[in-house]
Amino acid sequence: MRDYNKQKLLSKEYKNITEVSEEIINLKAILNLPKGTEVFLSDIHGEYAPFTHILNNGAGIIRSKIDEIFENQTTEKERNMLATLIYYPEEKLKIIKEETKENLDEWYTITLYRLVEVARKVSSKYTRSKVWKSIKNEFAYIIDELLHAQINSEKDKVYYYKQIIKTIIELGQADSFIIAISELIKQMAVDHLHVIGDIFDRGRYPNLVIEKLMNFHSLDIQWGNHDILWMGATLGNQACIATVVRNSARYNNIGTLEDAYGINIRPLSTFAQEAYKNDNCEKFLPKEFDYNKYDNSDRKLIAKIHKAITIIQFKLEGQMIKKHPEYNLNDRLLLDKMDLKKGFVLIDGKKYEINDTNFPTINQENPYELTSKEKEVMDRLTESFIHSPSLNNHINFLFSKGEMYTVFNNNLLFHGCIPMNEDGTFKKVQFLGKELAGKAYFDEINEAVNKAYMTKQEELIDIMWFLWLSPESPFFGKDKMATFESYFVKDAKAHKENKNPYYTLSEDEKYCNKILKEFGLEDEDSRIVNGHIPVKVKDGESPIKANGKLLIIDGGLSKPYQKTTGIAGYTLIYNSYGLLLTAHEPFTSTEDAIINETDIHSTKQIVEKVERKKIADTDIGKKLEGQIQDLNKLLEAYKTGKIKQEE
C-alpha cells in the first residue's frame, strides 16, 4: 500500500511511460558523470579577504584550469590577468580599461573567447540543465549557446559563435558579460562547500564572511566553539555576551560590534573610564596586527574596556557555575580565591602570585555580584545583542544551515573533538539529565542547541555557555579554559590547558576507525575532517594523521595563529580524482591581488588518489539510485495497468 501511494504521488509528476522513461534515462546518465568538487575550510575567524580570495579562485581550481587550457598558448602574465579578472571582474575591468584604451575591442574579443573556454572546462562535468540553472543573469541564453556551440566541427556554428561575441562588444555589453560569466566559472569550480566551524572572533569581518556564505549556492556548516559563543550571546546569555565583547576588545575589534551589528558599547566605555580611571590597564592593551596597527581607536580606552568586561565576565561565569552545579566547573571559581592584600590566588590548592590587585568593582565578601553600574552595562549590552537585526539575521543563518556534525560522502566532519578517556573509550557525560557518549552525545547537543533557538528556554540557552568552555564539551576539548590564569597569574605553568585524550588517540588509525564506526562509517575510504587545533607546520607537524584517516585543516587562516603555524590555512579539495590538501601562504591584500595580479601561493599535497569517482559513488548518487528504483516501480505499474497513464 505504501509503494502504491508513493507511485500515485509520482504519477502526478511523470504522467505516462514516456515521461518516466525519459527521467530514468536522465538519472542514469547523471550517475555516470564525475562527482562534483567539494572544498573544505575551517577556522575562518573573520578573515574576510583571504577567505573571499580562496572562494574566488576556487581553492586554486580555476587557475589550474586556466593553465591546462592556455599554458602553451599564452604567457604567464596573460594567465595571471585572466585569473584575476575572473576572481575580481568589476574591480579588474576598471584598471584594464584605463590601461587599454586604444585596442579595447580587440582585448574584449580575445578575453571573451578565453573566458568561454574556461567556463566550458569547469562546467564540463555537469549536466546542461544544472549549468543552465546556475546562470542567474540576463545572459543565460547566450552563455548556454556559447558553452555548447560545436565550433570546431561546423562552419556555420563558427560564424554563429563569432557573431555572438562581436554583437556583445558592439552593444557595449562586454563588461556585464565578463562579470556574468566570471561568476558562473566561480560557481562551477566548487560544487559544494564545507565550513568546519569558527566563523567568528579574532578577525574583524565575520559579518562579511557570513554574508558571502549566505549567497553561496551549496554548503553545510559545522558549528565551532566561537560560533556557539556568539549564538548563545545573541540568545541573551550574559556570560556569552561578556565573553564576545572581551574577545572583541582583546583583538581590537570593537568596531565589528558597533559598525557591523549596531551593538551599543558606549555604556561600557563610560563605565570603564570611570571605574579604571587610575589604572593604565597596560596588560589589557589590545593585540596588534597589520590590519589594526594603525587604527585611530584609542588603545588606552580599549584597554580599560577590556579590563572592565573581563572582570564582569568572571563574575557572570561564577554566577553560571553556582546556578548549574551539574556543569562540574567549581574549580573555575577563582575570584573568591584571591587574596588581594597578599597578592596571590589559590588554584587547585596551590598559591600563585598575581600580577594585578586593582579590582575596584570586586566586593571580597561577594566577589561574583555585579555592581549596580556593571548590571546596568550588561542589561544595555543584552538589549543590543538580542535586538540587533543584522546579528540575528546572521545567527539565524547559522542555526538553519549549521549542525553539530555532518556525514557527507564517507567523511565525518566536526569542529572540535569526541570526548574520550585515556583507555580509548568514549567519555560518558551527564548532559541534561542523561548519561551520554559518542554519537548519542553529539545528537543530543544538536537537538538541545536547536531547541534553545526555537523555544528560548533559559536552561537550554545556558547550555551554549557550557559548550563554550566545559572540559566535557566537544567544542572545547581541554581540561580547563585558563582565561583567568593567562590574565592574572605570573607563573606560565598555570596557563597550560591539557587537551582531551582524543587529540592523541586520534593519531592512531585504530581509534579513528572506532570513531568512524560510531557514526556509521565503515568503508575503507572513510575519514575524519577536523578543525579547531592549529597545525604547527613550522615545527614539522603534519595535518595528515592516522594513515590518512584524520585530516586537520586548521592551519592558521586567522592572522593571530600564523606565528604559531607558519602558514595561513589549509584547504581540502575532494574532486573526482581524490583528495588534495593545500597549504596557503599568507595573503597580502585584496588590493594587491587585483592590481599586481598576485594569487595566494599554495603547496599541494595529494592525500588520496583514486580511480575517477562518479556521482554514483556519492551520497547524491545513492539518492538518485533510490529515485530510479521508485520510477522503475511506477513504470511497471503503468505497464501492468495498476496505475493509469495520462496522455
XYZ file of C-alpha atoms in Angstrom:
647
model
C 0.000 0.000 0.000
C 2.861 2.358 0.864
C 4.536 1.711 -2.532
C 1.224 2.264 -4.288
C 0.724 5.622 -2.572
C 4.258 6.687 -3.496
C 3.670 5.644 -7.112
C 0.407 7.569 -7.243
C 2.211 10.649 -5.955
C 4.994 10.219 -8.544
C 2.423 9.764 -11.306
C 1.332 13.367 -10.851
C 4.812 14.472 -11.969
C 5.530 11.728 -14.524
C 2.211 11.154 -16.207
C 2.988 8.330 -18.633
C 5.510 5.700 -19.716
C 7.370 8.153 -21.954
C 7.912 10.721 -19.199
C 9.003 8.062 -16.693
C 11.395 6.518 -19.204
C 12.937 9.896 -20.060
C 13.598 10.609 -16.387
C 15.155 7.180 -15.763
C 17.449 7.699 -18.763
C 18.363 11.175 -17.458
C 19.110 10.000 -13.909
C 21.187 7.030 -15.078
C 23.220 9.363 -17.271
C 23.798 11.719 -14.330
C 25.077 8.814 -12.219
C 27.926 8.377 -14.694
C 29.103 11.995 -14.573
C 32.214 12.795 -12.484
C 31.475 13.727 -8.867
C 31.425 17.443 -8.146
C 34.305 19.179 -6.386
C 33.962 19.688 -2.638
C 36.023 22.303 -0.795
C 36.583 22.168 2.988
C 37.506 25.248 5.052
C 37.871 25.658 8.803
C 38.534 28.380 11.388
C 37.925 31.400 9.165
C 37.778 33.676 12.238
C 36.508 36.757 10.429
C 39.388 36.874 7.915
C 37.240 38.045 5.026
C 39.936 38.938 2.464
C 41.793 35.580 2.294
C 38.525 33.674 2.716
C 36.984 35.526 -0.233
C 40.078 35.018 -2.346
C 40.002 31.267 -1.709
C 36.360 31.167 -2.809
C 37.094 33.386 -5.811
C 39.927 31.203 -7.050
C 38.004 28.017 -6.276
C 40.740 26.927 -3.854
C 43.190 27.083 -6.779
C 40.974 25.085 -9.139
C 40.323 27.978 -11.517
C 43.991 28.804 -12.022
C 44.787 25.147 -12.670
C 42.086 25.028 -15.360
C 43.455 28.206 -16.970
C 46.924 26.659 -17.081
C 45.561 23.405 -18.544
C 43.889 25.273 -21.408
C 46.302 28.108 -22.160
C 49.770 27.150 -20.874
C 51.111 26.554 -24.403
C 49.199 29.448 -25.964
C 49.725 32.394 -23.616
C 52.321 33.965 -21.348
C 52.178 33.608 -17.575
C 51.366 37.318 -17.336
C 48.321 36.827 -19.579
C 47.163 33.901 -17.491
C 47.634 35.941 -14.302
C 45.485 38.699 -15.752
C 42.769 36.276 -16.860
C 42.680 34.613 -13.426
C 42.466 37.954 -11.615
C 39.709 39.085 -13.974
C 37.668 36.007 -13.049
C 38.313 36.473 -9.311
C 37.532 40.216 -9.229
C 35.836 41.094 -12.542
C 34.371 44.504 -11.671
C 37.497 45.829 -9.966
C 39.912 44.446 -12.561
C 37.882 45.741 -15.512
C 38.246 49.326 -14.283
C 42.032 49.010 -14.249
C 42.249 47.243 -17.609
C 40.022 49.803 -19.355
C 42.241 52.623 -18.127
C 45.353 50.839 -19.406
C 43.882 49.540 -22.698
C 42.116 52.490 -24.303
C 43.192 52.124 -27.949
C 42.691 48.391 -28.624
C 39.905 47.706 -26.155
C 37.619 45.921 -28.650
C 40.441 43.585 -29.600
C 41.118 42.882 -25.916
C 37.412 42.221 -25.319
C 37.290 39.747 -28.226
C 40.304 37.747 -27.080
C 39.190 37.809 -23.433
C 35.611 36.748 -24.137
C 36.823 33.763 -26.147
C 39.150 32.755 -23.310
C 36.501 33.151 -20.621
C 34.097 30.968 -22.573
C 36.813 28.295 -22.840
C 37.388 28.380 -19.075
C 33.642 28.255 -18.407
C 33.314 25.289 -20.766
C 36.143 23.489 -18.954
C 34.845 23.965 -15.386
C 31.235 23.119 -16.346
C 32.049 20.046 -18.436
C 31.311 17.600 -15.597
C 27.776 18.934 -15.071
C 24.556 18.415 -16.998
C 23.458 21.191 -19.321
C 20.368 21.574 -17.123
C 22.451 22.170 -13.984
C 24.652 24.732 -15.720
C 21.564 26.493 -17.066
C 20.019 26.696 -13.591
C 23.287 28.131 -12.249
C 23.262 31.107 -14.629
C 21.284 33.669 -12.694
C 21.562 36.685 -15.006
C 20.245 38.174 -18.221
C 22.912 36.415 -20.322
C 21.716 32.897 -19.514
C 20.617 32.019 -23.056
C 23.740 33.486 -24.685
C 26.132 31.777 -22.238
C 24.324 28.478 -22.735
C 24.665 28.794 -26.529
C 28.361 29.696 -26.352
C 29.177 26.850 -23.986
C 27.561 24.246 -26.183
C 28.375 25.512 -29.690
C 30.451 22.925 -31.606
C 32.844 25.499 -33.047
C 35.500 23.069 -34.205
C 33.328 20.964 -36.470
C 30.567 23.048 -38.005
C 31.420 26.032 -40.186
C 28.035 27.680 -39.651
C 28.423 27.334 -35.893
C 31.794 29.098 -36.072
C 30.186 32.141 -37.703
C 27.311 31.963 -35.244
C 29.746 31.879 -32.306
C 31.843 34.767 -33.646
C 28.757 36.886 -34.296
C 27.558 36.488 -30.722
C 30.917 37.680 -29.368
C 31.032 40.559 -31.868
C 27.495 41.715 -31.036
C 28.135 41.622 -27.273
C 31.013 44.058 -27.795
C 29.153 46.278 -30.298
C 26.217 46.688 -27.917
C 28.505 47.772 -25.073
C 27.626 44.691 -23.014
C 31.128 43.210 -22.764
C 31.722 44.331 -19.174
C 28.406 42.941 -17.961
C 29.005 39.699 -19.845
C 32.508 39.311 -18.369
C 31.102 39.754 -14.854
C 28.294 37.259 -15.538
C 30.476 34.505 -16.993
C 33.138 35.019 -14.277
C 30.501 34.408 -11.615
C 29.432 31.233 -13.413
C 33.044 29.999 -13.567
C 33.461 30.523 -9.826
C 30.204 28.726 -9.091
C 31.025 25.778 -11.345
C 34.542 25.402 -9.878
C 33.207 24.459 -6.423
C 30.143 22.237 -6.346
C 29.799 22.176 -2.558
C 31.475 23.991 0.345
C 32.013 22.616 3.867
C 32.722 25.150 6.638
C 34.027 23.251 9.657
C 33.478 25.850 12.339
C 34.660 29.149 13.802
C 33.468 31.918 11.539
C 33.576 34.422 14.424
C 36.195 36.158 16.623
C 39.744 37.428 16.106
C 39.371 38.745 12.556
C 37.276 41.847 12.089
C 34.826 40.893 9.336
C 32.801 37.826 10.377
C 29.700 39.700 9.199
C 31.052 39.879 5.641
C 32.084 36.216 5.762
C 28.542 35.212 6.705
C 27.046 37.451 4.005
C 29.277 35.666 1.499
C 28.212 32.269 2.807
C 24.544 33.238 2.715
C 24.889 33.799 -1.024
C 26.861 30.616 -1.703
C 25.000 28.107 -3.851
C 25.607 24.897 -1.859
C 27.161 24.461 1.579
C 26.972 22.960 5.035
C 28.330 24.343 8.312
C 29.549 22.567 11.419
C 29.430 24.866 14.433
C 32.693 25.814 16.105
C 33.228 26.888 19.715
C 33.363 30.577 18.742
C 30.163 30.226 16.724
C 28.381 28.617 19.676
C 29.561 31.512 21.851
C 28.039 34.120 19.529
C 24.870 32.059 19.153
C 24.491 31.966 22.944
C 25.174 35.715 23.165
C 22.510 36.510 20.580
C 20.025 34.420 22.553
C 20.771 36.611 25.577
C 23.152 34.612 27.787
C 25.107 37.329 29.606
C 28.213 35.221 30.253
C 28.405 34.585 26.494
C 27.816 38.280 25.758
C 30.592 39.387 28.106
C 32.984 36.866 26.542
C 32.163 38.018 23.000
C 32.812 41.640 23.995
C 36.044 40.695 25.788
C 37.326 38.827 22.726
C 36.429 41.816 20.565
C 38.320 44.193 22.860
C 41.307 41.851 23.059
C 41.691 41.791 19.271
C 40.772 45.473 18.811
C 37.544 44.524 17.051
C 35.074 46.657 18.981
C 34.303 48.245 15.621
C 32.847 44.941 14.423
C 30.308 45.020 17.232
C 29.439 48.690 16.737
C 29.590 49.104 12.956
C 28.519 45.687 11.706
C 25.931 44.843 14.340
C 24.950 48.113 15.996
C 25.936 46.906 19.490
C 25.978 49.910 21.821
C 29.370 49.894 23.577
C 29.093 53.444 24.946
C 27.644 52.492 28.386
C 30.541 50.033 28.857
C 33.059 52.625 27.657
C 31.748 55.274 30.063
C 31.738 52.824 32.946
C 35.275 51.574 32.170
C 36.732 55.091 32.060
C 35.177 55.891 35.405
C 35.898 52.608 37.216
C 39.512 52.302 35.964
C 40.442 55.969 35.626
C 43.503 55.496 37.873
C 44.559 52.243 36.176
C 46.636 52.235 32.978
C 45.381 48.680 32.275
C 48.650 48.037 30.465
C 48.198 44.264 30.432
C 44.862 44.748 28.654
C 46.143 46.695 25.660
C 44.623 45.102 22.526
C 46.664 42.833 20.273
C 48.017 44.489 17.140
C 48.155 43.032 13.650
C 48.770 44.572 10.257
C 45.081 45.327 9.758
C 44.556 47.183 13.050
C 48.005 48.521 13.929
C 47.347 51.982 12.591
C 43.719 52.282 13.609
C 42.686 55.593 15.125
C 40.996 53.835 18.021
C 42.221 54.875 21.437
C 44.193 51.828 22.574
C 44.227 53.051 26.175
C 40.466 53.327 26.186
C 40.146 49.866 24.638
C 42.420 48.563 27.412
C 40.080 49.951 30.080
C 37.065 48.476 28.287
C 38.934 45.192 28.017
C 39.659 45.018 31.746
C 36.174 46.121 32.753
C 34.419 43.476 30.656
C 36.917 40.789 31.730
C 36.037 41.266 35.393
C 32.340 41.330 34.520
C 32.811 38.086 32.568
C 34.440 36.313 35.527
C 31.611 37.444 37.792
C 28.939 36.224 35.381
C 30.755 32.926 34.890
C 30.836 32.476 38.662
C 27.082 33.020 38.740
C 26.605 30.424 35.991
C 28.752 27.874 37.827
C 26.749 28.347 41.035
C 23.469 28.222 39.104
C 24.439 24.949 37.402
C 26.364 22.653 39.768
C 25.772 19.865 37.220
C 28.316 21.570 34.946
C 31.101 20.491 37.381
C 33.028 23.732 36.975
C 33.637 24.683 40.614
C 37.396 24.671 40.008
C 36.852 27.773 37.852
C 35.546 29.808 40.801
C 38.690 31.889 41.349
C 37.618 35.424 42.282
C 36.864 34.250 45.809
C 40.273 32.526 45.962
C 42.227 35.776 45.589
C 43.991 37.488 48.489
C 44.431 40.993 47.128
C 46.399 42.230 50.155
C 48.999 39.487 49.877
C 48.803 39.323 46.078
C 48.091 35.659 45.414
C 45.335 33.327 44.241
C 44.681 29.742 45.300
C 44.214 27.388 42.312
C 43.754 23.658 42.915
C 45.186 24.097 46.416
C 48.346 25.854 45.190
C 49.235 29.518 45.731
C 50.137 31.593 42.658
C 51.352 35.191 42.630
C 49.031 37.518 40.718
C 50.188 40.455 38.604
C 47.254 42.773 39.301
C 45.445 43.672 42.523
C 43.460 46.678 41.333
C 39.889 45.417 41.205
C 37.722 48.337 42.369
C 34.451 46.632 41.432
C 35.055 43.356 43.291
C 33.456 43.030 46.704
C 35.575 40.475 48.583
C 32.520 39.484 50.623
C 30.545 38.656 47.478
C 33.007 38.697 44.546
C 30.567 37.331 41.947
C 27.960 40.021 42.431
C 27.798 42.721 39.755
C 27.792 46.296 40.973
C 24.702 48.304 40.060
C 26.656 50.017 37.262
C 28.013 46.711 35.925
C 24.484 45.322 35.922
C 23.268 48.357 34.004
C 26.071 47.911 31.456
C 25.167 44.252 30.954
C 21.454 44.969 30.655
C 22.194 47.524 27.911
C 24.529 45.130 26.097
C 21.991 42.320 26.353
C 19.312 44.516 24.781
C 21.690 45.352 21.937
C 22.577 41.731 21.238
C 19.015 40.428 21.417
C 17.578 43.179 19.215
C 20.317 43.631 16.604
C 18.589 42.879 13.253
C 21.811 42.155 11.341
C 23.267 39.943 14.084
C 20.043 37.998 14.425
C 19.884 37.544 10.662
C 23.385 36.060 10.651
C 22.833 33.877 13.705
C 19.551 32.625 12.247
C 21.564 31.516 9.220
C 23.989 29.621 11.480
C 21.117 27.854 13.185
C 19.391 26.985 9.905
C 22.477 25.836 7.959
C 24.673 24.620 10.817
C 24.779 21.498 12.907
C 26.963 19.651 15.378
C 28.487 17.324 12.782
C 27.936 16.212 9.200
C 28.424 12.892 7.432
C 28.981 13.619 3.740
C 30.363 11.272 1.073
C 32.033 8.993 3.649
C 33.618 11.899 5.526
C 32.801 12.732 9.159
C 33.034 16.484 9.704
C 33.103 18.185 13.109
C 34.966 21.085 14.644
C 36.448 20.011 17.978
C 36.749 16.504 19.365
C 34.915 13.406 20.533
C 35.415 13.407 24.332
C 37.378 10.258 25.152
C 39.065 8.588 28.098
C 42.758 7.647 28.232
C 41.883 4.000 27.506
C 40.231 4.942 24.207
C 36.620 4.566 25.341
C 34.119 7.337 24.697
C 33.744 9.532 27.767
C 30.318 9.381 29.404
C 28.948 12.851 30.122
C 25.946 13.922 32.188
C 24.023 16.205 29.848
C 20.508 17.484 30.522
C 19.828 14.602 32.895
C 21.144 11.885 30.565
C 24.404 9.954 30.560
C 25.708 10.142 27.007
C 28.820 9.347 24.978
C 29.984 9.332 21.363
C 27.390 9.882 18.654
C 24.482 9.905 21.102
C 26.096 12.841 22.914
C 26.584 14.740 19.642
C 22.980 14.120 18.619
C 21.678 15.326 21.986
C 23.769 18.519 21.780
C 22.477 19.156 18.268
C 18.894 18.782 19.453
C 19.450 20.962 22.546
C 21.036 23.808 20.559
C 18.215 23.852 18.022
C 15.616 23.651 20.775
C 17.271 26.585 22.575
C 16.888 28.635 19.410
C 13.251 27.649 18.855
C 11.956 27.803 22.434
C 14.271 30.403 24.042
C 14.292 28.299 27.248
C 16.844 29.748 29.668
C 18.166 26.346 30.758
C 18.916 25.422 27.135
C 20.408 28.810 26.319
C 22.753 28.375 29.300
C 23.972 25.177 27.616
C 25.618 27.362 24.951
C 27.983 28.770 27.586
C 28.683 25.242 28.914
C 29.570 24.165 25.363
C 31.959 27.109 25.008
C 34.292 26.227 27.888
C 33.469 22.949 29.622
C 36.135 20.199 29.555
C 33.251 17.865 28.732
C 32.250 19.868 25.653
C 33.215 18.515 22.204
C 33.667 22.123 21.090
C 36.391 22.870 23.643
C 38.271 19.643 24.376
C 40.668 20.780 27.126
C 40.771 20.234 30.868
C 40.155 23.915 31.654
C 39.841 27.294 29.988
C 42.658 29.164 31.703
C 41.460 32.679 30.840
C 41.859 33.924 34.428
C 45.363 32.484 34.702
C 46.529 33.954 31.398
C 45.475 37.432 32.522
C 46.479 37.472 36.177
C 48.849 34.634 37.131
C 52.577 35.263 36.675
C 53.597 31.600 36.559
C 53.163 30.460 32.934
C 52.801 26.847 34.094
C 49.352 27.745 35.421
C 48.287 28.825 31.906
C 48.604 25.328 30.471
C 45.431 23.759 29.104
C 45.701 19.991 28.643
C 43.939 18.544 25.614
C 41.392 15.752 25.784
C 42.890 12.281 25.070
C 41.081 12.410 21.702
C 43.870 14.552 20.281
C 46.473 11.878 20.989
C 44.342 8.810 20.367
C 43.040 10.089 17.035
C 46.556 9.930 15.608
C 46.170 6.139 15.781
C 44.233 4.621 12.871
C 42.576 2.121 15.222
C 40.809 4.836 17.204
C 39.851 6.805 14.107
C 38.171 3.667 12.774
C 36.389 3.278 16.108
C 35.065 6.851 15.876
C 34.030 6.425 12.255
C 32.210 3.189 13.079
C 30.395 5.007 15.907
C 28.984 7.370 13.273
C 28.083 4.588 10.845
C 31.131 4.859 8.570
C 32.980 1.600 7.979
C 34.158 1.975 4.368
C 37.884 1.797 3.768
C 37.970 5.317 2.316
C 36.019 6.986 5.156
C 37.848 9.620 7.218
C 37.513 12.382 9.823
C 37.927 16.022 8.780
C 38.634 18.251 11.781
C 39.338 21.886 12.591
C 39.863 23.736 15.900
C 43.515 22.986 16.744
C 46.046 24.829 14.547
C 48.604 22.594 12.880
C 52.148 23.761 13.743
C 53.677 23.227 10.310
C 56.792 25.246 11.186
C 57.539 22.654 13.897
C 57.185 19.773 11.459
C 53.621 18.806 12.384
C 51.541 17.223 9.620
C 47.807 17.762 9.108
C 47.512 14.185 7.811
C 47.294 11.745 10.696
C 46.414 8.119 11.388
C 47.479 6.924 7.941
C 45.137 9.432 6.296
C 42.126 8.623 8.463
C 42.252 12.061 10.134
C 42.762 15.371 8.323
C 43.120 18.554 10.379
C 42.531 21.638 8.264
C 43.032 24.457 10.759
C 46.366 25.771 9.548
C 46.043 29.391 10.591
C 43.771 31.365 8.273
C 43.418 33.693 11.266
C 46.380 36.087 11.441
C 46.909 35.675 15.215
C 47.663 31.971 14.625
C 50.161 32.394 11.804
C 53.221 32.864 14.021
C 52.350 29.548 15.652
C 51.534 27.605 12.485
C 53.956 29.117 9.991
C 51.319 29.063 7.226
C 47.989 30.773 6.524
C 45.476 27.965 6.477
C 44.591 24.723 4.756
C 42.025 23.981 2.106
C 40.970 20.396 1.497
C 39.717 19.609 -2.007
C 37.811 16.419 -2.773
C 37.261 16.035 -6.511
C 36.582 13.089 -8.773
C 40.269 12.086 -8.720
C 40.637 12.006 -4.923
C 41.763 14.236 -2.056
C 44.153 17.172 -2.284
C 45.345 19.180 0.727
C 46.524 22.713 0.009
C 48.645 24.756 2.443
C 48.404 28.516 1.865
C 50.992 31.202 2.437
C 49.748 34.484 3.976
C 47.502 36.565 1.738
C 48.788 40.104 1.243
C 45.647 42.075 0.436
C 42.741 42.195 -1.989
C 44.146 45.399 -3.462
C 47.498 43.735 -4.164
C 45.728 40.724 -5.699
C 43.786 42.972 -8.078
C 46.480 45.485 -9.033
C 49.534 43.216 -9.097
C 47.628 40.036 -10.018
C 49.091 38.114 -7.091
C 47.430 34.888 -6.057
C 47.700 33.002 -2.778
C 50.816 30.866 -3.158
C 49.886 27.334 -2.162
C 51.595 23.994 -1.735
C 49.526 20.985 -2.769
C 49.777 17.532 -1.251
C 47.885 14.522 -2.583
C 46.177 12.710 0.282
C 44.457 10.047 -1.759
C 44.319 9.347 -5.483
C 41.577 7.060 -6.765
C 40.002 5.866 -9.975
C 37.793 8.701 -11.095
C 34.734 8.817 -8.860
C 31.322 9.284 -10.390
C 28.147 10.734 -8.939
C 27.053 7.113 -8.490
C 29.758 6.832 -5.784
C 28.400 9.747 -3.725
C 25.550 10.381 -1.292
C 23.659 12.171 -4.071
C 24.170 9.078 -6.205
C 22.540 6.912 -3.551
C 19.518 9.228 -3.529
C 19.330 9.118 -7.317
C 19.509 5.294 -7.232
C 16.534 5.342 -4.856
C 14.623 7.649 -7.227
C 15.398 5.327 -10.135
C 14.021 2.362 -8.173
C 10.817 4.286 -7.446
C 10.492 5.292 -11.104
C 11.007 1.701 -12.243
C 8.152 0.639 -9.965
C 5.954 3.373 -11.447
C 6.942 2.245 -14.942
C 5.894 -1.315 -14.087
C 2.604 -0.009 -12.636
C 1.894 1.812 -15.902
C 2.762 -1.254 -17.972
C 0.505 -3.563 -15.922
C -2.344 -1.065 -15.762
C -2.160 -0.800 -11.988
C -1.981 2.972 -12.464
C -3.497 4.663 -15.487
C -1.392 6.885 -17.743
C -2.275 10.401 -18.825
C -1.630 11.465 -22.404
